[in-house]
Amino acid sequence: MAYVPGVALLAALVVGCSAGDDGNANGADSKAGSPTVSPAPPGKYLTLPAPCRAVPRSTLKDLLPGAAELPGDQQDKVFRGSAAVTYDTDRKVGCSWKSDAPSATRSLSIDFERVVSYDPAVSDDDRADTVYAKKEKAAGLSSSATSGPPDEEDKKSEESEESEKAKDPADADATGSADPSPSESSGGSTDGAPGSSSSPEEALPSRILDNLGDAAFLQDLPKKADSTAQHHTVSVVFRTSNVVVTVRYAEQPALITQVPDGRELQEKAQALARKLAETLSE
């Protein structure tokens, strides 16, 4: 009887070791059997270009007629542009230019937004595509698949963008107003908006653009029906990888009897957008 406790203790130790081995084996099997989730790939772009240096002076001279005839210091001021007020230059930057010629005022603005997804299951490119699709939908166009309800990150992004627009007078001055609402869009119709010229040059609708980045559209905004000013704005928006770029180009003639050439505005806005896309790809 004196040896019974020792035998019992030895048996308990053996059982305990066996249980521990089984637990480790089961744990290893569980880990080996669980699915391996690879994080989504990052976007191509980790930085953004300096926006006020993104447009060559030769291009600005073409887009801002009359500026080249100004005295040296005034000319330099126009071509230097005005940087947009943003609070995270790693994520969003912009610049605007404006020239006042005797015949008309021309304004130009460009915005770069680098989209980053903080969801490891969603790539930066996919998140950028969602941002782009919302802009396309707001323009009254719908080539992209409609996205589902916005998640919390989308809501925060939209709130941040609206807040920056409210604090960014340079962006508003670039076209005379903030981003147009869907009701102001021509929505892909072949007819000009009420109050616009009916000439063939003006009958160019908003539309999806081919061969520009990964996706692109043009939004044409002739003057509002209740406005006497012949203000005409064209926007070109495109996405390349995880960067969304917006180009806005506008003209307001000095006389209300003069009508801006919508075709020229569209062609020049598209040409600039393609140059920016090429620059980003370099």
XYZ file of N, CA and C in Angstrom:
846
model
N 0.826 -1.198 0.000
C 0.000 0.000 0.000
C 0.864 1.253 0.000
N 2.104 1.150 0.460
C 2.971 2.329 0.512
C 3.337 2.827 -0.868
N 3.289 1.931 -1.915
C 3.689 2.326 -3.256
C 2.521 2.767 -4.132
N 1.320 2.651 -3.654
C 0.146 3.012 -4.471
C 0.144 4.484 -4.869
N 0.375 5.441 -3.941
C 0.377 6.860 -4.350
C 1.394 7.148 -5.442
N 2.604 6.518 -5.374
C 3.603 6.754 -6.415
C 3.133 6.263 -7.761
N 2.525 5.101 -7.808
C 2.015 4.553 -9.060
C 0.918 5.435 -9.618
N 0.048 5.897 -8.722
C -1.052 6.776 -9.170
C -0.505 8.076 -9.741
N 0.524 8.602 -9.089
C 1.110 9.856 -9.570
C 1.741 9.671 -10.937
N 2.460 8.551 -11.131
C 3.090 8.282 -12.420
C 2.049 8.140 -13.522
N 0.961 7.451 -13.196
C -0.111 7.285 -14.186
C -0.710 8.632 -14.569
N -0.894 9.500 -13.578
C -1.473 10.823 -13.845
C -0.555 11.640 -14.741
N 0.760 11.564 -14.501
C 1.703 12.313 -15.338
C 1.682 11.831 -16.774
N 1.591 10.499 -16.963
C 1.549 9.934 -18.309
C 0.299 10.386 -19.039
N -0.836 10.360 -18.341
C -2.098 10.800 -18.951
C -2.034 12.269 -19.318
N -1.452 13.077 -18.402
C -1.346 14.514 -18.669
C -0.493 14.814 -19.878
N 0.626 14.115 -20.021
C 1.494 14.324 -21.179
C 0.807 13.926 -22.462
N 0.070 12.834 -22.416
C -0.647 12.373 -23.606
C -1.693 13.385 -24.019
N -2.397 13.950 -23.026
C -3.428 14.958 -23.332
C -2.798 16.191 -23.952
N -1.611 16.588 -23.415
C -0.939 17.758 -23.973
C -0.507 17.530 -25.395
N -0.004 16.329 -25.690
C 0.403 16.016 -27.056
C -0.779 16.049 -27.990
N -1.901 15.502 -27.548
C -3.101 15.508 -28.386
C -3.569 16.922 -28.656
N -3.498 17.787 -27.606
C -3.932 19.175 -27.776
C -3.074 19.894 -28.794
N -1.746 19.683 -28.747
C -0.865 20.322 -29.715
C -1.141 19.824 -31.111
N -1.384 18.517 -31.193
C -1.659 17.945 -32.515
C -2.936 18.506 -33.084
N -3.960 18.597 -32.217
C -5.233 19.140 -32.683
C -5.088 20.601 -33.082
N -4.286 21.345 -32.277
C -4.087 22.751 -32.599
C -3.381 22.912 -33.929
N -2.393 22.070 -34.183
C -1.669 22.150 -35.450
C -2.581 21.804 -36.605
N -3.411 20.780 -36.413
C -4.341 20.387 -37.470
C -5.324 21.496 -37.766
N -5.772 22.192 -36.689
C -6.748 23.268 -36.862
C -6.154 24.414 -37.660
N -4.898 24.769 -37.340
C -4.255 25.860 -38.070
C -3.992 25.475 -39.517
N -3.583 24.245 -39.709
C -3.277 23.813 -41.068
C -4.525 23.764 -41.924
N -5.658 23.476 -41.286
C -6.892 23.355 -42.043
C -7.600 24.668 -42.293
N -7.218 25.744 -41.563
C -7.893 27.026 -41.737
C -7.438 27.685 -43.040
N -8.345 28.404 -43.726
C -7.983 29.038 -45.005
C -6.976 30.165 -44.808
N -6.058 30.295 -45.737
C -5.057 31.354 -45.690
C -5.547 32.546 -46.519
N -5.684 33.706 -45.873
C -6.186 34.897 -46.544
C -5.024 35.820 -46.881
N -4.771 35.995 -48.177
C -3.707 36.895 -48.607
C -4.257 38.307 -48.727
N -3.546 39.292 -48.212
C -4.035 40.674 -48.322
C -4.120 41.116 -49.773
N -5.089 41.951 -50.072
C -5.266 42.453 -51.434
C -4.039 43.271 -51.831
N -3.666 43.258 -53.099
C -2.461 43.993 -53.533
C -2.647 45.501 -53.396
N -1.578 46.222 -53.074
C -1.671 47.683 -52.973
C -1.802 48.310 -54.350
N -2.196 49.570 -54.383
C -2.320 50.280 -55.647
C -0.957 50.601 -56.235
N -0.966 50.948 -57.491
C 0.276 51.247 -58.196
C 0.934 52.508 -57.672
N 0.127 53.490 -57.284
C 0.662 54.802 -56.931
C 0.733 54.986 -55.418
N 1.918 55.352 -54.938
C 2.134 55.600 -53.515
C 2.228 57.088 -53.218
N 2.395 57.895 -54.262
C 2.482 59.349 -54.105
C 1.680 60.014 -55.218
N 1.511 61.318 -55.107
C 0.803 62.104 -56.116
C 1.747 63.165 -56.690
N 1.523 63.574 -57.939
C 2.385 64.609 -58.526
C 2.104 65.981 -57.922
N 3.037 66.889 -58.088
C 2.817 68.279 -57.674
C 1.812 68.881 -58.660
N 0.590 69.170 -58.244
C -0.467 69.539 -59.191
C -0.206 70.808 -59.982
N 0.372 71.817 -59.358
C 0.584 73.083 -60.057
C 1.745 73.018 -61.048
N 2.494 71.902 -61.016
C 3.550 71.695 -62.005
C 3.202 70.561 -62.961
N 1.988 70.056 -62.855
C 1.590 68.908 -63.672
C 1.224 69.293 -65.096
N 0.891 70.584 -65.319
C 0.502 71.051 -66.651
C 1.618 71.925 -67.208
N 2.214 71.564 -68.340
C 3.292 72.376 -68.920
C 2.811 73.783 -69.258
N 3.725 74.734 -69.204
C 3.356 76.121 -69.510
C 2.842 76.259 -70.940
N 3.405 75.510 -71.870
C 2.928 75.588 -73.253
C 1.460 75.181 -73.347
N 1.053 74.195 -72.557
C -0.348 73.763 -72.542
C -1.218 74.824 -71.888
N -0.726 75.418 -70.824
C -1.489 76.467 -70.145
C -1.709 77.667 -71.069
N -0.718 77.998 -71.879
C -0.872 79.113 -72.815
C -2.001 78.847 -73.800
N -2.140 77.581 -74.179
C -3.207 77.221 -75.109
C -4.568 77.214 -74.424
N -4.603 76.768 -73.178
C -5.873 76.663 -72.453
C -6.336 77.996 -71.871
N -5.404 78.917 -71.677
C -5.731 80.203 -71.055
C -5.357 81.341 -71.997
N -6.118 81.506 -73.070
C -5.783 82.564 -74.040
C -5.791 83.938 -73.390
N -4.830 84.738 -73.768
C -4.704 86.083 -73.214
C -3.673 86.169 -72.119
N -3.391 85.051 -71.450
C -2.437 85.088 -70.343
C -1.024 85.368 -70.833
N -0.691 84.857 -72.004
C 0.659 85.045 -72.529
C 0.950 86.492 -72.898
N -0.097 87.306 -73.074
C 0.094 88.712 -73.433
C 0.215 89.615 -72.207
N 0.064 89.051 -71.026
C 0.152 89.851 -69.806
C 1.607 90.220 -69.508
N 1.834 91.281 -68.718
C 3.194 91.606 -68.289
C 3.818 90.424 -67.552
N 5.142 90.387 -67.514
C 5.857 89.239 -66.971
C 5.401 88.755 -65.615
N 5.277 89.676 -64.634
C 4.918 89.245 -63.291
C 3.486 88.719 -63.232
N 2.564 89.372 -63.947
C 1.182 88.905 -63.967
C 1.066 87.556 -64.689
N 1.833 87.423 -65.750
C 1.829 86.168 -66.501
C 2.318 85.018 -65.623
N 3.388 85.263 -64.909
C 3.927 84.217 -64.029
C 2.918 83.832 -62.957
N 2.191 84.820 -62.448
C 1.205 84.541 -61.406
C 0.084 83.650 -61.937
N -0.370 83.934 -63.154
C -1.439 83.123 -63.753
C -0.966 81.695 -63.974
N 0.215 81.554 -64.570
C 0.717 80.221 -64.907
C 1.172 79.434 -63.677
N 1.467 80.137 -62.606
C 1.876 79.450 -61.383
C 0.702 78.688 -60.765
N -0.489 79.191 -60.930
C -1.673 78.520 -60.423
C -1.861 78.699 -58.929
N -2.973 78.213 -58.444
C -3.307 78.304 -57.020
C -3.590 76.903 -56.492
N -2.764 76.462 -55.561
C -2.921 75.111 -55.020
C -4.203 75.000 -54.204
N -4.893 73.887 -54.357
C -6.106 73.648 -53.586
C -5.744 73.408 -52.121
N -6.627 73.819 -51.237
C -6.418 73.622 -49.802
C -6.868 72.207 -49.452
N -5.925 71.348 -49.153
C -6.245 69.991 -48.730
C -5.503 69.706 -47.431
N -5.943 68.693 -46.727
C -5.383 68.420 -45.410
C -4.649 67.087 -45.343
N -4.461 66.465 -46.490
C -3.673 65.247 -46.580
C -3.138 65.163 -48.000
N -1.982 65.780 -48.224
C -1.439 65.864 -49.583
C -0.950 64.518 -50.107
N -0.883 63.511 -49.248
C -0.566 62.176 -49.738
C -1.778 61.527 -50.394
N -2.965 62.069 -50.079
C -4.192 61.465 -50.568
C -4.928 62.320 -51.594
N -4.814 63.645 -51.488
C -5.552 64.494 -52.418
C -4.842 65.827 -52.606
N -4.652 66.207 -53.882
C -4.042 67.487 -54.212
C -4.766 68.071 -55.420
N -4.617 69.377 -55.609
C -5.255 70.011 -56.754
C -4.658 71.374 -57.028
N -4.981 71.928 -58.188
C -4.497 73.251 -58.557
C -5.490 73.871 -59.538
N -5.576 75.195 -59.535
C -6.488 75.891 -60.448
C -5.796 77.095 -61.057
N -6.241 77.439 -62.269
C -5.711 78.583 -63.008
C -6.881 79.368 -63.575
N -6.664 80.661 -63.788
C -7.725 81.505 -64.335
C -7.110 82.663 -65.099
N -7.654 82.942 -66.274
C -7.168 84.075 -67.062
C -8.356 84.905 -67.533
N -8.184 86.209 -67.468
C -9.228 87.140 -67.908
C -8.750 87.848 -69.164
N -9.318 87.462 -70.283
C -9.009 88.111 -71.556
C -10.158 89.051 -71.910
N -9.945 90.012 -72.815
C -11.029 90.934 -73.185
C -12.275 90.218 -73.697
N -12.098 89.100 -74.368
C -13.246 88.412 -74.965
C -13.913 87.423 -74.030
N -13.140 86.822 -73.104
C -13.718 85.793 -72.239
C -12.784 85.470 -71.080
N -13.356 84.841 -70.084
C -12.591 84.335 -68.940
C -12.528 82.820 -69.053
N -11.334 82.283 -68.961
C -11.157 80.830 -68.985
C -10.616 80.383 -67.627
N -11.097 79.252 -67.156
C -10.607 78.705 -65.893
C -10.365 77.212 -66.041
N -9.376 76.742 -65.305
C -8.975 75.338 -65.363
C -8.648 74.863 -63.954
N -9.047 73.639 -63.654
C -8.638 73.044 -62.381
C -8.399 71.556 -62.586
N -7.449 71.018 -61.827
C -7.198 69.589 -61.850
C -7.130 69.088 -60.410
N -7.617 67.889 -60.197
C -7.589 67.279 -58.867
C -7.109 65.842 -58.988
N -6.212 65.452 -58.086
C -5.730 64.078 -58.012
C -6.149 63.502 -56.660
N -6.746 62.341 -56.678
C -7.118 61.666 -55.436
C -6.527 60.259 -55.440
N -5.661 59.987 -54.477
C -5.078 58.649 -54.340
C -5.896 57.872 -53.322
N -6.498 56.803 -53.786
C -7.413 56.031 -52.943
C -6.658 54.881 -52.283
N -6.857 54.742 -50.991
C -6.231 53.667 -50.226
C -7.325 52.874 -49.520
N -7.288 51.576 -49.665
C -8.250 50.718 -48.987
C -7.632 50.201 -47.695
N -8.356 50.373 -46.602
C -7.865 49.868 -45.328
C -8.460 48.505 -44.999
N -9.185 47.954 -45.959
C -9.744 46.619 -45.815
C -8.797 45.651 -46.520
N -8.165 44.711 -45.795
C -7.212 43.800 -46.434
C -7.835 42.925 -47.519
N -9.159 42.808 -47.508
C -9.831 41.986 -48.515
C -10.179 42.771 -49.774
N -10.008 44.101 -49.727
C -10.351 44.960 -50.866
C -9.099 45.696 -51.318
N -8.764 45.584 -52.577
C -7.562 46.236 -53.093
C -7.774 47.740 -53.246
N -6.670 48.465 -53.326
C -6.752 49.909 -53.553
C -7.442 50.206 -54.881
N -7.143 49.397 -55.898
C -7.756 49.603 -57.213
C -9.272 49.430 -57.152
N -9.721 48.406 -56.434
C -11.167 48.168 -56.322
C -11.843 49.310 -55.568
N -11.184 49.790 -54.524
C -11.756 50.911 -53.775
C -11.804 52.153 -54.649
N -10.756 52.382 -55.438
C -10.732 53.536 -56.347
C -11.823 53.404 -57.404
N -12.076 52.190 -57.854
C -13.126 51.969 -58.847
C -14.488 52.322 -58.264
N -14.685 52.051 -56.981
C -15.939 52.424 -56.320
C -16.087 53.941 -56.248
N -14.985 54.628 -55.912
C -15.004 56.091 -55.869
C -15.326 56.658 -57.241
N -14.676 56.123 -58.268
C -14.917 56.580 -59.630
C -16.363 56.314 -60.053
N -16.879 55.120 -59.750
C -18.238 54.746 -60.163
C -19.277 55.700 -59.584
N -19.048 56.177 -58.377
C -19.997 57.117 -57.766
C -19.987 58.450 -58.513
N -18.815 58.882 -58.943
C -18.740 60.123 -59.709
C -19.438 59.948 -61.057
N -19.238 58.802 -61.670
C -19.862 58.519 -62.955
C -21.388 58.495 -62.823
N -21.864 57.878 -61.753
C -23.309 57.811 -61.513
C -23.876 59.200 -61.259
N -23.148 60.024 -60.514
C -23.603 61.385 -60.231
C -23.685 62.224 -61.497
N -22.887 61.856 -62.510
C -22.912 62.577 -63.782
C -24.049 62.107 -64.678
N -24.813 61.115 -64.216
C -25.933 60.611 -65.001
C -25.529 59.538 -65.983
N -24.341 58.960 -65.776
C -23.854 57.902 -66.661
C -23.761 56.603 -65.861
N -23.847 55.484 -66.538
C -23.903 54.225 -65.791
C -23.275 53.066 -66.548
N -22.047 53.251 -67.042
C -21.391 52.144 -67.738
C -20.857 51.121 -66.757
N -20.455 51.585 -65.574
C -19.904 50.680 -64.581
C -21.022 49.990 -63.834
N -20.695 48.841 -63.277
C -21.679 48.126 -62.469
C -21.989 48.951 -61.233
N -23.253 49.020 -60.897
C -23.651 49.799 -59.733
C -23.134 49.139 -58.479
N -22.623 49.933 -57.585
C -22.081 49.392 -56.346
C -23.172 49.279 -55.303
N -22.909 48.507 -54.292
C -23.894 48.309 -53.242
C -23.938 49.507 -52.319
N -24.668 49.356 -51.177
C -24.782 50.459 -50.227
C -23.415 50.849 -49.704
N -23.161 52.122 -49.503
C -21.845 52.553 -49.035
C -21.566 52.037 -47.645
N -20.341 51.558 -47.411
C -19.981 51.120 -46.079
C -19.483 52.319 -45.290
N -19.029 52.053 -44.069
C -18.617 53.159 -43.205
C -17.443 53.920 -43.791
N -16.507 53.210 -44.456
C -15.343 53.895 -45.043
C -15.787 54.812 -46.170
N -16.767 54.358 -46.979
C -17.277 55.190 -48.062
C -17.906 56.455 -47.498
N -18.695 56.299 -46.430
C -19.360 57.459 -45.835
C -18.341 58.461 -45.315
N -17.298 57.951 -44.652
C -16.267 58.841 -44.128
C -15.552 59.554 -45.256
N -15.288 58.820 -46.345
C -14.614 59.421 -47.497
C -15.455 60.531 -48.098
N -16.778 60.291 -48.226
C -17.658 61.299 -48.802
C -17.746 62.522 -47.911
N -17.846 62.279 -46.576
C -17.922 63.401 -45.648
C -16.650 64.231 -45.699
N -15.485 63.549 -45.789
C -14.210 64.251 -45.862
C -14.114 65.074 -47.132
N -14.584 64.505 -48.257
C -14.521 65.212 -49.539
C -15.411 66.449 -49.517
N -16.632 66.301 -48.951
C -17.526 67.443 -48.882
C -16.959 68.528 -47.987
N -16.303 68.105 -46.892
C -15.706 69.072 -45.970
C -14.596 69.847 -46.650
N -13.762 69.161 -47.455
C -12.662 69.831 -48.145
C -13.182 70.797 -49.193
N -14.272 70.409 -49.877
C -14.840 71.305 -50.885
C -15.351 72.585 -50.226
N -15.959 72.433 -49.050
C -16.500 73.598 -48.361
C -15.397 74.545 -47.909
N -14.200 73.965 -47.654
C -13.089 74.782 -47.167
C -12.154 75.214 -48.282
N -12.461 74.831 -49.518
C -11.534 75.051 -50.629
C -12.100 76.051 -51.628
N -11.940 77.352 -51.389
C -12.488 78.350 -52.303
C -11.857 78.302 -53.678
N -10.607 77.880 -53.769
C -9.937 77.842 -55.074
C -10.624 76.854 -55.990
N -11.059 75.728 -55.438
C -11.722 74.710 -56.256
C -13.047 75.225 -56.762
N -13.770 75.957 -55.913
C -15.060 76.490 -56.335
C -14.883 77.570 -57.387
N -13.823 78.392 -57.235
C -13.598 79.460 -58.207
C -13.211 78.927 -59.570
N -12.663 77.720 -59.597
C -12.165 77.186 -60.865
C -13.256 77.056 -61.898
N -14.497 76.761 -61.451
C -15.592 76.610 -62.406
C -16.781 77.500 -62.066
N -16.649 78.279 -61.010
C -17.763 79.127 -60.615
C -18.711 78.437 -59.673
N -18.522 77.135 -59.437
C -19.371 76.408 -58.509
C -18.677 75.120 -58.141
N -19.235 74.436 -57.136
C -18.698 73.150 -56.739
C -19.125 72.105 -57.738
N -18.819 70.825 -57.438
C -19.184 69.752 -58.349
C -20.665 69.833 -58.667
N -21.056 69.687 -59.925
C -22.454 69.805 -60.296
C -23.276 68.660 -59.770
N -24.540 68.948 -59.494
C -25.444 67.903 -59.067
C -25.930 67.146 -60.279
N -26.471 65.912 -60.051
C -26.930 65.133 -61.187
C -27.973 65.852 -62.021
N -28.790 66.717 -61.389
C -29.836 67.407 -62.129
C -29.280 68.398 -63.128
N -27.984 68.828 -62.911
C -27.382 69.780 -63.826
C -26.690 69.089 -64.989
N -26.532 67.788 -64.890
C -25.838 67.059 -65.947
C -26.701 66.913 -67.172
N -26.050 66.820 -68.326
C -26.795 66.566 -69.540
C -27.172 65.100 -69.643
N -26.597 64.266 -68.733
C -27.039 62.902 -68.570
C -26.953 62.048 -69.807
N -26.056 62.369 -70.715
C -25.890 61.528 -71.885
C -26.853 61.852 -72.994
N -27.696 62.853 -72.822
C -28.643 63.218 -73.858
C -27.924 63.903 -75.001
N -28.436 63.769 -76.205
C -27.810 64.408 -77.357
C -28.248 65.853 -77.505
N -29.200 66.285 -76.707
C -29.658 67.665 -76.767
C -28.917 68.486 -75.741
N -28.683 69.761 -76.060
C -28.055 70.655 -75.103
C -29.026 70.977 -73.997
N -28.504 71.490 -72.879
C -29.365 71.861 -71.773
C -30.178 73.080 -72.164
N -31.332 73.296 -71.493
C -32.154 74.458 -71.811
C -31.351 75.733 -71.719
N -31.492 76.582 -72.721
C -30.799 77.862 -72.696
C -29.464 77.813 -73.414
N -28.992 76.613 -73.791
C -27.711 76.544 -74.481
C -27.916 76.706 -75.971
N -26.818 76.956 -76.678
C -26.901 77.127 -78.112
C -27.332 75.835 -78.777
N -28.070 75.937 -79.865
C -28.510 74.750 -80.580
C -27.597 74.434 -81.751
N -26.451 75.125 -81.847
C -25.530 74.887 -82.943
C -24.922 73.500 -82.802
N -24.474 72.894 -83.908
C -23.886 71.560 -83.850
C -22.703 71.467 -82.896
N -21.946 72.576 -82.761
C -20.784 72.549 -81.878
C -21.178 72.313 -80.419
N -22.410 72.697 -80.069
C -22.832 72.567 -78.680
C -23.528 71.240 -78.403
N -23.954 70.520 -79.415
C -24.739 69.303 -79.229
C -23.837 68.102 -78.988
N -23.011 68.186 -77.961
C -22.115 67.091 -77.605
C -22.466 66.652 -76.190
N -22.983 65.457 -76.046
C -23.480 65.035 -74.732
C -22.389 64.546 -73.789
N -22.756 64.438 -72.532
C -21.891 63.748 -71.580
C -21.814 62.293 -72.017
N -20.648 61.666 -71.796
C -20.503 60.310 -72.302
C -19.300 59.608 -71.669
N -19.304 58.279 -71.831
C -18.161 57.477 -71.413
C -17.053 57.642 -72.446
N -15.806 57.718 -71.981
C -14.667 57.887 -72.878
C -13.856 56.597 -72.954
N -13.363 56.298 -74.130
C -12.534 55.115 -74.330
C -11.051 55.498 -74.340
N -10.222 54.510 -74.048
C -8.760 54.676 -74.157
C -8.219 55.821 -73.306
N -8.776 55.963 -72.121
C -8.275 56.954 -71.168
C -8.254 56.313 -69.791
N -7.047 55.971 -69.315
C -6.928 55.306 -68.035
C -7.661 53.971 -68.030
N -8.080 53.544 -66.849
C -8.841 52.300 -66.714
C -10.330 52.531 -66.933
N -10.780 53.752 -66.731
C -12.183 54.123 -66.953
C -12.253 55.639 -66.971
N -13.159 56.187 -67.776
C -13.235 57.649 -67.888
C -14.587 58.072 -68.430
N -14.967 59.295 -68.070
C -16.177 59.879 -68.643
C -16.012 61.377 -68.780
N -16.825 61.954 -69.640
C -16.860 63.406 -69.847
C -18.239 63.907 -69.481
N -18.288 64.992 -68.734
C -19.557 65.612 -68.360
C -19.587 67.032 -68.907
N -20.561 67.298 -69.753
C -20.694 68.615 -70.370
C -21.810 69.377 -69.668
N -21.500 70.580 -69.221
C -22.473 71.371 -68.465
C -22.644 72.747 -69.087
N -23.527 72.881 -70.070
C -23.825 74.220 -70.598
C -24.467 75.067 -69.514
N -24.713 76.313 -69.820
C -25.211 77.233 -68.804
C -26.582 76.805 -68.295
N -26.896 77.245 -67.077
C -28.196 76.950 -66.488
C -29.282 77.760 -67.187
N -30.481 77.200 -67.175
C -31.591 77.845 -67.878
C -31.933 79.206 -67.275
N -31.729 79.370 -65.960
C -32.119 80.619 -65.303
C -30.973 81.622 -65.232
N -29.887 81.363 -65.955
C -28.733 82.258 -65.906
C -28.591 83.006 -67.225
N -28.249 84.284 -67.126
C -28.021 85.077 -68.338
C -26.575 84.940 -68.811
N -25.672 84.557 -67.910
C -24.260 84.398 -68.280
C -24.085 83.123 -69.098
N -23.299 83.210 -70.148
C -23.050 82.053 -71.011
C -21.876 81.234 -70.464
N -22.019 80.774 -69.245
C -20.940 80.008 -68.604
C -21.058 78.541 -69.014
N -19.966 77.967 -69.481
C -19.975 76.584 -69.957
C -18.799 75.835 -69.333
N -19.083 74.708 -68.686
C -18.058 73.920 -68.005
C -18.029 72.498 -68.532
N -16.821 71.988 -68.696
C -16.626 70.605 -69.106
C -15.751 69.927 -68.056
N -16.153 68.730 -67.642
C -15.351 67.948 -66.697
C -14.981 66.612 -67.326
N -13.738 66.219 -67.141
C -13.282 64.895 -67.554
C -12.746 64.208 -66.303
N -13.290 63.045 -66.003
C -12.871 62.273 -64.831
C -12.363 60.920 -65.309
N -11.195 60.513 -64.810
C -10.700 59.192 -65.176
C -9.990 58.549 -63.996
N -9.922 57.229 -64.054
C -9.218 56.461 -63.024
C -8.087 55.682 -63.667
N -6.937 55.705 -63.026
C -5.842 54.844 -63.431
C -5.292 54.211 -62.167
N -5.436 52.902 -62.067
C -5.098 52.153 -60.866
C -5.830 52.759 -59.668
N -5.101 53.211 -58.651
C -5.760 53.716 -57.450
C -5.795 55.243 -57.372
N -5.667 55.904 -58.517
C -5.754 57.368 -58.551
C -6.921 57.797 -59.436
N -7.724 58.717 -58.926
C -8.846 59.276 -59.679
C -8.517 60.741 -59.962
N -8.587 61.122 -61.235
C -8.217 62.472 -61.658
C -9.426 63.187 -62.241
N -9.595 64.448 -61.882
C -10.683 65.271 -62.416
C -10.105 66.523 -63.053
N -10.503 66.775 -64.290
C -10.112 67.983 -65.015
C -11.376 68.798 -65.272
N -11.372 70.062 -64.878
C -12.505 70.949 -65.139
C -12.011 72.137 -65.958
N -12.722 72.415 -67.037
C -12.321 73.496 -67.931
C -13.567 74.292 -68.275
N -13.499 75.602 -68.102
C -14.700 76.423 -68.272
C -14.385 77.725 -68.987
N -15.421 78.269 -69.613
C -15.308 79.563 -70.290
C -16.558 80.381 -70.011
N -16.346 81.673 -69.802
C -17.453 82.617 -69.685
C -17.135 83.831 -70.555
N -17.831 83.985 -71.686
C -17.577 85.127 -72.576
C -17.869 86.449 -71.867
N -17.228 87.491 -72.360
C -17.445 88.817 -71.774
C -18.844 89.338 -72.090
N -19.386 88.956 -73.233
C -20.711 89.403 -73.642
C -21.705 88.253 -73.570
N -22.915 88.534 -73.088
C -23.912 87.467 -72.959
C -24.414 86.996 -74.320
N -24.116 87.772 -75.359
C -24.532 87.363 -76.705
C -23.578 86.334 -77.309
N -22.412 86.188 -76.693
C -21.435 85.221 -77.188
C -21.646 83.871 -76.500
N -21.505 82.811 -77.265
C -21.710 81.462 -76.739
C -20.391 80.697 -76.810
N -19.946 80.095 -75.704
C -18.698 79.320 -75.730
C -18.785 78.163 -76.723
N -17.663 77.802 -77.265
C -17.585 76.674 -78.187
C -17.413 75.402 -77.365
N -18.519 74.687 -77.185
C -18.483 73.487 -76.361
C -17.566 72.410 -76.904
N -17.495 72.288 -78.217
C -16.632 71.277 -78.813
C -15.165 71.557 -78.480
N -14.766 72.826 -78.572
C -13.384 73.179 -78.256
C -13.068 72.885 -76.795
N -13.979 73.237 -75.904
C -13.761 72.984 -74.476
C -13.588 71.493 -74.215
N -14.438 70.690 -74.841
C -14.361 69.248 -74.643
C -13.052 68.675 -75.174
N -12.668 69.098 -76.363
C -11.450 68.567 -76.970
C -10.214 68.914 -76.137
N -10.158 70.155 -75.659
C -8.986 70.570 -74.891
C -8.962 69.908 -73.513
N -10.128 69.732 -72.900
C -10.173 69.056 -71.602
C -9.744 67.599 -71.738
N -10.188 66.942 -72.807
C -9.795 65.551 -73.041
C -8.298 65.441 -73.325
N -7.774 66.362 -74.133
C -6.348 66.329 -74.463
C -5.501 66.473 -73.203
N -5.901 67.366 -72.307
C -5.153 67.545 -71.067
C -5.256 66.291 -70.205
N -6.445 65.713 -70.109
C -6.625 64.505 -69.307
C -5.719 63.382 -69.812
N -5.600 63.246 -71.115
C -4.744 62.194 -71.672
C -3.266 62.466 -71.370
N -2.870 63.728 -71.388
C -1.492 64.068 -71.032
C -1.213 63.713 -69.571
N -2.175 64.007 -68.691
C -1.995 63.691 -67.276
C -1.924 62.187 -67.061
N -2.747 61.443 -67.799
C -2.717 59.977 -67.686
C -1.357 59.438 -68.116
N -0.802 60.003 -69.184
C 0.510 59.574 -69.675
C 1.592 59.901 -68.651
N 1.478 61.078 -68.027
C 2.458 61.493 -67.027
C 2.429 60.559 -65.835
N 1.235 60.169 -65.409
C 1.114 59.263 -64.265
C 1.713 57.888 -64.580
N 1.599 57.484 -65.834
C 2.067 56.148 -66.226
C 3.568 56.077 -66.387
N 4.235 57.220 -66.461
C 5.689 57.227 -66.658
C 6.441 56.721 -65.429
